[in-house]
Short mmCIF file of C-alpha atoms and ligand atoms in Angstrom, two decimals:
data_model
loop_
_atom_site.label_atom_id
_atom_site.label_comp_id
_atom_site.label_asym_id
_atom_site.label_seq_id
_atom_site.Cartn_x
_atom_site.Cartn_y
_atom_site.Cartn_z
CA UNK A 1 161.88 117.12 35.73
CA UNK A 2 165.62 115.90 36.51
CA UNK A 3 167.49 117.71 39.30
CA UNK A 4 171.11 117.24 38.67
CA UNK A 5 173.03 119.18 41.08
CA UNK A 6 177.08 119.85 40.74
CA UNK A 7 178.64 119.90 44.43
CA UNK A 8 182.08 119.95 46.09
CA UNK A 9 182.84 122.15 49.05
CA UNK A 10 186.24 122.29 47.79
CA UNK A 11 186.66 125.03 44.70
CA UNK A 12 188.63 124.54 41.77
CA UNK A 13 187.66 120.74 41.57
CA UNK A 14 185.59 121.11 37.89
CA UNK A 15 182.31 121.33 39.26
CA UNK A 16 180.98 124.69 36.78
CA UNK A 17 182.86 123.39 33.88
CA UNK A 18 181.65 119.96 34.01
CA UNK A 19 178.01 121.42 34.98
CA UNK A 20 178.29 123.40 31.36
CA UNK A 21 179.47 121.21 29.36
CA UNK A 22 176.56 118.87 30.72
CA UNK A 23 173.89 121.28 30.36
CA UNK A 24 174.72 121.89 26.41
CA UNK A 25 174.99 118.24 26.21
CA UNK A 26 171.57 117.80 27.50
CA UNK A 27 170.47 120.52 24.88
CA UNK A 28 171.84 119.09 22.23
CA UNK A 29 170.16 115.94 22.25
CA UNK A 30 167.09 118.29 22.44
CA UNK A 31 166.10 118.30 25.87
CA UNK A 32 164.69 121.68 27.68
CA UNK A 33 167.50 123.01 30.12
CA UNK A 34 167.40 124.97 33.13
CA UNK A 35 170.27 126.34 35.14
CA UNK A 36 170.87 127.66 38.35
CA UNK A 37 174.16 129.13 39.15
CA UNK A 38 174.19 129.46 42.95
CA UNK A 39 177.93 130.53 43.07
CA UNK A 40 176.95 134.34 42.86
CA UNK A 41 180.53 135.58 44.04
CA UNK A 42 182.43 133.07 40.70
CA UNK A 43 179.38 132.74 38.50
CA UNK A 44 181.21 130.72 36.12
CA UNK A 45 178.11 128.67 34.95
CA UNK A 46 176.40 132.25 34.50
CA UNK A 47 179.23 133.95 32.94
CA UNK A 48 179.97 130.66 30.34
CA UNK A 49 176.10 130.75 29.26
CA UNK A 50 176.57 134.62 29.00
CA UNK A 51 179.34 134.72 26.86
CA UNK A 52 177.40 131.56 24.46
CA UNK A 53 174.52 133.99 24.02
CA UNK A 54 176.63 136.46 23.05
CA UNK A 55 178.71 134.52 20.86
CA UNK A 56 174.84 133.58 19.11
CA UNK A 57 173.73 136.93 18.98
CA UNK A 58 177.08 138.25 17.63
CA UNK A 59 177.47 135.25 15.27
CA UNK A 60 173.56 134.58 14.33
CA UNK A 61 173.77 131.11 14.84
CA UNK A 62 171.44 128.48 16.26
CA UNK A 63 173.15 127.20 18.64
CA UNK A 64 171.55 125.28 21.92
CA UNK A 65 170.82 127.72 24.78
CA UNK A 66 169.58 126.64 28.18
CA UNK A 67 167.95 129.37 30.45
CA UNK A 68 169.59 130.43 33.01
CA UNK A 69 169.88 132.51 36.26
CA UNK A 70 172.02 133.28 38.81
CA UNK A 71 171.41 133.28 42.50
CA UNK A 72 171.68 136.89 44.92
CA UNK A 73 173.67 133.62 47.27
CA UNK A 74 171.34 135.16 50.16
CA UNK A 75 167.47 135.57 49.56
CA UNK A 76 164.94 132.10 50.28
CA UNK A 77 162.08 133.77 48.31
CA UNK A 78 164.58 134.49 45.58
CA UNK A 79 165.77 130.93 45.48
CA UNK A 80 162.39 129.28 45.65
CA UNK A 81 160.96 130.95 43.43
CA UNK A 82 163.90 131.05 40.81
CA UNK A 83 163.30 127.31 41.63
CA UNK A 84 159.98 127.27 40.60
CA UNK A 85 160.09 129.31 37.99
CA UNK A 86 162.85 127.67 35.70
CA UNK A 87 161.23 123.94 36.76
CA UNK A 88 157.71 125.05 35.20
CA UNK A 89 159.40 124.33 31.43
CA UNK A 90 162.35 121.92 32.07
CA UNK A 91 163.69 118.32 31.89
CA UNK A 92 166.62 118.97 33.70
CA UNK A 93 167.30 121.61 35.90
CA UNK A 94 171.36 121.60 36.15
CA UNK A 95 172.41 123.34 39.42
CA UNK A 96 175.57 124.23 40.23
CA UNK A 97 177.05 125.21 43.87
CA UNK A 98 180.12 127.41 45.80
CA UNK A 99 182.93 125.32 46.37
CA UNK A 100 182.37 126.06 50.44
CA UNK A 101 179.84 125.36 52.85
CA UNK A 102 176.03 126.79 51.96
CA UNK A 103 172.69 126.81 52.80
CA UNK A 104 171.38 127.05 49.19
CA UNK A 105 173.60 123.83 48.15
CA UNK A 106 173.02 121.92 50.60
CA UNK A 107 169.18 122.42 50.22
CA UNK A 108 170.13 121.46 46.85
CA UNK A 109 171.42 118.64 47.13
CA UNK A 110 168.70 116.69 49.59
CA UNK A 111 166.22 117.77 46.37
CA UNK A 112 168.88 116.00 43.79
CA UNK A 113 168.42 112.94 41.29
CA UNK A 114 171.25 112.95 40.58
CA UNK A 115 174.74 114.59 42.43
CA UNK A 116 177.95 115.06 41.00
CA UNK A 117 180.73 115.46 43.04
CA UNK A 118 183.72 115.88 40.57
CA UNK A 119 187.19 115.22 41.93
CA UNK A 120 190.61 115.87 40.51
CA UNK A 121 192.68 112.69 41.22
CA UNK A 122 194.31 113.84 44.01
CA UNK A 123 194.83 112.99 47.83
CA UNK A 124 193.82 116.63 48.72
CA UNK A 125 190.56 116.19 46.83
CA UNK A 126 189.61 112.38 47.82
CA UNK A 127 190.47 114.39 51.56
CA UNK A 128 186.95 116.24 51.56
CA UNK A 129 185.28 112.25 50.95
CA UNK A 130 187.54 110.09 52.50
CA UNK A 131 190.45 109.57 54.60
CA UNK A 132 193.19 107.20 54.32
CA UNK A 133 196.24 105.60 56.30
CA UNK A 134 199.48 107.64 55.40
CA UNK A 135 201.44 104.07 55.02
CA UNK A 136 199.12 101.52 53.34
CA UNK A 137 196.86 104.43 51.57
CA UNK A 138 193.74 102.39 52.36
CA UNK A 139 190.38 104.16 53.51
CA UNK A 140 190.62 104.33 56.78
CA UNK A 141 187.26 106.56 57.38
CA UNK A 142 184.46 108.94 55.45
CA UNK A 143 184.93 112.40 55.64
CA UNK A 144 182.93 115.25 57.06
CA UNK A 145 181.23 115.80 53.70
CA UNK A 146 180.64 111.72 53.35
CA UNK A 147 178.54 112.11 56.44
CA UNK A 148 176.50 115.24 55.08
CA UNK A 149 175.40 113.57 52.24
CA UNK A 150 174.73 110.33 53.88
CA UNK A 151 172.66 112.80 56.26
CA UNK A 152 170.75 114.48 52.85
CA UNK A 153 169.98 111.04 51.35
CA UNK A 154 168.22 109.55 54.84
CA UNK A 155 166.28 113.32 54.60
CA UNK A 156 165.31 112.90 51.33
CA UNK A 157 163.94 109.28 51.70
CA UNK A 158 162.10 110.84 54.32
CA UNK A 159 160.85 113.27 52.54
CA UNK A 160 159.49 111.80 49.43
CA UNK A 161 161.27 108.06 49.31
CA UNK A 162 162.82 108.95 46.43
CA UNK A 163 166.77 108.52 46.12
CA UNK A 164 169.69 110.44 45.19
CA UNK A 165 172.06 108.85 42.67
CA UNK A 166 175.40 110.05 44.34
CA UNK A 167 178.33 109.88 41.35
CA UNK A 168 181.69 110.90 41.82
CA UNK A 169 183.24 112.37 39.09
CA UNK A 170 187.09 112.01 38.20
CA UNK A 171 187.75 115.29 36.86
CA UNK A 172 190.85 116.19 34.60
CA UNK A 173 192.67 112.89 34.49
CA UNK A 174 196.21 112.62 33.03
CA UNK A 175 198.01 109.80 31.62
CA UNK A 176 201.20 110.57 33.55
CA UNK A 177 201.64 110.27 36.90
CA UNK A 178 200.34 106.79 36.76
CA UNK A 179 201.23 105.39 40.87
CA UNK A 180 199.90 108.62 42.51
CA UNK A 181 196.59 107.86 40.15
CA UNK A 182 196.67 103.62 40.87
CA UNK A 183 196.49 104.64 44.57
CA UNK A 184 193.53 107.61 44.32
CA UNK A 185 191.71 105.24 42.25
CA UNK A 186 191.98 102.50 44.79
CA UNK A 187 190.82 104.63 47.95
CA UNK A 188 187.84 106.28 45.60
CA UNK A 189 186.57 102.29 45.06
CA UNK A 190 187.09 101.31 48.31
CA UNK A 191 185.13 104.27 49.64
CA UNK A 192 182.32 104.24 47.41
CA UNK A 193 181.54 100.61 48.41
CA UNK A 194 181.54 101.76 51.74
CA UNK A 195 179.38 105.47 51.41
CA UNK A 196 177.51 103.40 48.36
CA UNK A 197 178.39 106.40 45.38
CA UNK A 198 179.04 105.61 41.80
CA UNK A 199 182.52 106.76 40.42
CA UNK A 200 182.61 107.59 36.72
CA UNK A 201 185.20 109.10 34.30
CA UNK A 202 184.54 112.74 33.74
CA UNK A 203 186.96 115.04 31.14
CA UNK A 204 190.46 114.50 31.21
CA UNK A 205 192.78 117.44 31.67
CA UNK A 206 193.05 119.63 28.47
CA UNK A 207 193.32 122.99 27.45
CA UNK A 208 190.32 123.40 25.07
CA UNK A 209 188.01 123.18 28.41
CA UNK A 210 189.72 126.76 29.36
CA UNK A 211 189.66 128.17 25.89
CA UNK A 212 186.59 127.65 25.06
CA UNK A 213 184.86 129.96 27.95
CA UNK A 214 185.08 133.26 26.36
CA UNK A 215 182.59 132.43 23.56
CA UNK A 216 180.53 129.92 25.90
CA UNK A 217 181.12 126.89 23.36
CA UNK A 218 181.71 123.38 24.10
CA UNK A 219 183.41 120.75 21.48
CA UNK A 220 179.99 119.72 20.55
CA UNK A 221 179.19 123.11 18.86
CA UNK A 222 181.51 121.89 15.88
CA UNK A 223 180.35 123.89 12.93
CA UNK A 224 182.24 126.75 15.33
CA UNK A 225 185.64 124.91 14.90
CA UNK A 226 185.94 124.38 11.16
CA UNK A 227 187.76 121.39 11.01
CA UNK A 228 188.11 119.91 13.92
CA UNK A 229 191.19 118.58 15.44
CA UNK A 230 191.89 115.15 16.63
CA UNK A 231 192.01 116.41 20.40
CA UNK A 232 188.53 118.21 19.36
CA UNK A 233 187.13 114.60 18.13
CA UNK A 234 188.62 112.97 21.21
CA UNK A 235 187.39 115.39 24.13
CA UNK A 236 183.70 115.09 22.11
CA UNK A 237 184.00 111.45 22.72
CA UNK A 238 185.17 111.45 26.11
CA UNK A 239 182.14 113.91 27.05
CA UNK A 240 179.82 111.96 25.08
CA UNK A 241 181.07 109.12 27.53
CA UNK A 242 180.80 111.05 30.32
CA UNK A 243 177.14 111.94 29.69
CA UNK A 244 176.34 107.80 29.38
CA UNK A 245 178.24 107.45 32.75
CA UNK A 246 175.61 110.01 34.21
CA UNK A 247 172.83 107.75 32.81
CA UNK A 248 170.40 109.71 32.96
CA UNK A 249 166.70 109.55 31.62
CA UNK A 250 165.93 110.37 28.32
CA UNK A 251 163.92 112.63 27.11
CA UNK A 252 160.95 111.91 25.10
CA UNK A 253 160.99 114.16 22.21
CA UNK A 254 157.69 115.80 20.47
CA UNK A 255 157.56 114.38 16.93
CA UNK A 256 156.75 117.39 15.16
CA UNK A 257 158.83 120.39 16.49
N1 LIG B 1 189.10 118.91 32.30
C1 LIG B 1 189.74 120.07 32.44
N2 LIG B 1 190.86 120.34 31.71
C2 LIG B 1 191.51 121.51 31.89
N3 LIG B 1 191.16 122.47 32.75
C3 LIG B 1 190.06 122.27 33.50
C4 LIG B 1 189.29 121.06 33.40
N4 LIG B 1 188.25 121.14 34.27
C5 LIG B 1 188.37 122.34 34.89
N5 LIG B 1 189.46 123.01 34.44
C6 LIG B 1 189.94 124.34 34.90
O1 LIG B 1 190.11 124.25 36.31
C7 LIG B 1 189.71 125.45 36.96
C8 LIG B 1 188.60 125.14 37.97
O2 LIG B 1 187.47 124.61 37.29
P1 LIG B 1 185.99 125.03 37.69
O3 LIG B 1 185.09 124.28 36.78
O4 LIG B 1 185.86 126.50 37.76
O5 LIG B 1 185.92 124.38 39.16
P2 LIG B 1 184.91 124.71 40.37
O6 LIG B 1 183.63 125.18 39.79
O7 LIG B 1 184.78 123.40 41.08
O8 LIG B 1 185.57 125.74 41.24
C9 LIG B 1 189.27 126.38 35.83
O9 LIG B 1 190.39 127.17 35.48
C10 LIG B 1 188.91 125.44 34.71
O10 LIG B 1 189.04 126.03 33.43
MG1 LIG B 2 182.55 126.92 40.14
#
């Protein structure tokens, strides 16, 4: 089993919707899905998947459906053996965390194959990773939450001497605003050389990633859309490319279903 975990202590940076729209990805292409939606207080990963298996009740289609659960945010037992439970059948176990400080994440993330850490493009964001001179905008040192993970990776080689693929995610890019992005995107290379994570393109900013939450569907559930737009076509595509930047393992599939 793959543990992909979705972390950011900062909120609001994409880290549920790109941990959905990941999770149905990895369904679609037939591979058994867990998630774990620590962020009792938002439960945005819980409340999507709740609203998709209501849309396929209501609508009687087949559409892919990981299992799911949501955390109490305060019992161990409850955690481990939520952990347990939804690993027993899975490929990938898709996890995603509070956008603060907490024990649960951070648990989760020394136990990761892969981490996300999405990040709009955005001095305040890059702030939680990085920090850079006001004049030249170079890095001038790692953050706080650098450190931590720096901290979970030395743990987990520790631990089991496996590693965790750390990949920052650029989350809703725009095509306007190009200096402000030139600069982000120069202090998010610079860094990653130096904290060694991977930086990948992630969605770009558009509305259809807010509309769609109230039935739980993603632009890869097409037969839902009719006829799909262009902007439908191109957000598939750019999620498609999103899930190759992840690279992660296939999944062997039975032969006869
Ligand atoms: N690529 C995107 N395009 C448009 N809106 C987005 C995109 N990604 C996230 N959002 C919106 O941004 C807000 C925060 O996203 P969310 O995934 O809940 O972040 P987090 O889980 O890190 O707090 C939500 O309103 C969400 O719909
Ligand atoms: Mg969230």
């Amino acid at each position: 089993m793959h543990v992909l975990v979705f972390a950011n202590e900062k909120g609001g940076t994409g880290k549920s919707t790109t941990a959905v729209h990941a999770a149905i990805a990895l369904a679609f292409k037939g591979a058994r899905v867990a998630c774990f939606d620590l962020d009792h207080r938002q439960r945005t990963m819980g409340r999507y998947l709740d609203n998709r298996r209501e849309t396929i009740r209501r609508t009687g289609r087949d559409l892919p459906m990981p299992v799911y659960e949501t955390h109490d945010g305060e019992s161990m037992d409850y955690f481990s053996s939520t952990l347990e439970r939804l690993g027993e059948n899975a490929d990938f176990l898709v996890i995603d965390t509070p956008g603060r400080d907490d024990k649960f994440a951070r648990i989760s993330v020394t136990n990761a194959d892969t981490l996300v850490t999405p990040m709009n493009d955005s001095f305040v964001d890059f702030d939680l990773i990085g920090q850079v001179d006001p004049e030249t905008f170079r890095v001038s040192r790692p953050s706080f939450y650098s450190e931590m993970i720096w901290e979970s990776r030395k743990r987990r080689a520790k631990a089991d001497g496996e590693s965790i693929d750390w990949v920052v995610l650029r989350n809703r890019m725009q095509h306007i605003e190009a200096r402000n992005m030139k600069r982000v995107s120069e202090a998010i290379d610079q860094l990653s050389k130096r904290v060694g994570f991977r930086v990948i393109s992630g969605l770009s900013e558009r509305v259809i990633y807010r509309e769609l939450f109230p039935q739980g569907l993603t632009m890869l559930d097409a037969g839902e859309f009719g006829a799909m737009g262009l902007s439908h076509v191109a957000a598939r595509q750019e999620l498609r490319e999103m899930m190759s930047g992840l690279a992660l393992p296939e999944v062997a599939l039975p032969l006869f279903a």
